[in-house]
C-alpha positions as a LaTeX table, in Angstrom:
\begin{tabular}{lrrr}
\hline
Residue & $x$ (\AA) & $y$ (\AA) & $z$ (\AA) \\
\hline
Met1 & 91.98 & 81.67 & 171.94 \\
Asp2 & 92.73 & 84.83 & 169.99 \\
Phe3 & 90.03 & 85.84 & 167.51 \\
Ser4 & 90.76 & 89.57 & 167.66 \\
His5 & 90.60 & 91.67 & 164.47 \\
Asn6 & 88.60 & 89.06 & 162.53 \\
Lys7 & 85.42 & 90.95 & 161.61 \\
Leu8 & 83.36 & 88.42 & 163.56 \\
Ser9 & 79.73 & 89.44 & 163.97 \\
Gly10 & 76.70 & 88.28 & 165.90 \\
Pro11 & 76.42 & 87.30 & 169.55 \\
Ile12 & 78.99 & 85.54 & 171.72 \\
Thr13 & 77.51 & 82.08 & 172.01 \\
Pro14 & 76.84 & 80.73 & 175.51 \\
Asp15 & 78.43 & 77.52 & 174.22 \\
Ile16 & 81.83 & 79.12 & 174.80 \\
Ser17 & 81.42 & 77.83 & 178.34 \\
Gln18 & 81.84 & 74.28 & 177.02 \\
Cys19 & 85.53 & 75.07 & 176.46 \\
Lys20 & 86.50 & 74.43 & 180.08 \\
Leu21 & 90.26 & 74.57 & 179.43 \\
Leu22 & 90.34 & 78.12 & 178.06 \\
Thr23 & 92.69 & 80.42 & 179.93 \\
Phe24 & 92.91 & 83.23 & 177.33 \\
Val25 & 90.00 & 84.69 & 175.34 \\
Asp26 & 90.53 & 87.71 & 173.08 \\
Leu27 & 87.49 & 88.66 & 171.02 \\
Ser28 & 88.43 & 92.33 & 170.75 \\
Arg29 & 88.05 & 94.55 & 167.69 \\
Asn30 & 85.28 & 92.61 & 166.01 \\
Gln31 & 81.62 & 93.40 & 165.38 \\
Leu32 & 80.14 & 91.21 & 168.09 \\
Ser33 & 76.70 & 92.21 & 169.34 \\
Gly34 & 74.23 & 91.26 & 172.02 \\
Glu35 & 75.01 & 90.61 & 175.66 \\
Ile36 & 78.04 & 88.98 & 177.25 \\
Pro37 & 76.71 & 85.53 & 178.17 \\
Asn38 & 76.69 & 84.73 & 181.89 \\
Glu39 & 77.90 & 81.25 & 180.98 \\
Ile40 & 81.37 & 82.64 & 180.27 \\
Thr41 & 81.81 & 82.95 & 184.03 \\
Thr42 & 81.73 & 79.15 & 184.40 \\
Ile43 & 85.13 & 78.77 & 182.73 \\
Arg44 & 86.99 & 78.27 & 185.99 \\
Ile45 & 90.59 & 78.65 & 184.77 \\
Leu46 & 90.01 & 81.68 & 182.52 \\
Asn47 & 92.58 & 84.34 & 183.43 \\
Tyr48 & 92.32 & 86.78 & 180.49 \\
Leu49 & 89.14 & 88.08 & 178.85 \\
Asn50 & 89.10 & 90.89 & 176.29 \\
Val51 & 85.86 & 91.77 & 174.51 \\
Ser52 & 86.73 & 95.43 & 173.91 \\
Arg53 & 85.79 & 97.41 & 170.80 \\
Asn54 & 82.67 & 95.50 & 169.82 \\
Asn55 & 78.96 & 96.38 & 169.87 \\
Leu56 & 78.07 & 94.55 & 173.07 \\
Ile57 & 75.09 & 95.73 & 175.13 \\
Gly58 & 73.62 & 95.00 & 178.53 \\
Ser59 & 75.61 & 94.65 & 181.70 \\
Ile60 & 78.79 & 92.89 & 182.75 \\
Pro61 & 77.86 & 89.45 & 184.12 \\
Pro62 & 77.54 & 89.74 & 187.92 \\
Pro63 & 79.74 & 86.67 & 188.67 \\
Ile64 & 82.80 & 88.28 & 186.98 \\
Pro65 & 84.32 & 89.50 & 190.30 \\
Thr66 & 84.06 & 86.01 & 191.79 \\
Met67 & 86.15 & 84.40 & 189.07 \\
Gln68 & 89.25 & 83.54 & 191.06 \\
Ser69 & 91.55 & 82.87 & 188.10 \\
Leu70 & 90.59 & 85.99 & 186.15 \\
Thr71 & 93.40 & 88.54 & 186.37 \\
Ser72 & 92.77 & 90.74 & 183.32 \\
Val73 & 89.52 & 91.92 & 181.72 \\
Asp74 & 88.73 & 94.57 & 179.13 \\
Phe75 & 85.14 & 95.56 & 178.36 \\
Ser76 & 85.97 & 99.01 & 176.97 \\
Tyr77 & 84.44 & 100.62 & 173.89 \\
Asn78 & 81.13 & 98.77 & 173.93 \\
Asn79 & 77.61 & 99.91 & 174.76 \\
Leu80 & 77.48 & 98.28 & 178.19 \\
Ser81 & 75.34 & 99.79 & 180.93 \\
Gly82 & 75.16 & 99.71 & 184.70 \\
Leu83 & 77.84 & 99.47 & 187.34 \\
Val84 & 80.84 & 97.20 & 187.26 \\
Pro85 & 79.81 & 94.26 & 189.49 \\
Gly86 & 81.31 & 94.39 & 192.96 \\
Thr87 & 81.99 & 98.14 & 192.90 \\
Gly88 & 78.92 & 99.31 & 194.71 \\
\hline
\end{tabular}
């Protein structure tokens, strides 16, 4: 699912987790705000997640490092705080 560069705004809905067959999610370069929903970590076969260059706040969901299929993530250029989960 590639919705990059679409001027999307508002929060990432927790309902994204209902899309259990997603393997690729690119929401980069939009105007998304709010926190990254923890529910996104329940998409078991997700292997690519890019939410860079938005206005996201809060922390990276703690279960991110336990997502076995996830091989590429990009959270850069947001207003996230705290440590990257699993790094100490």
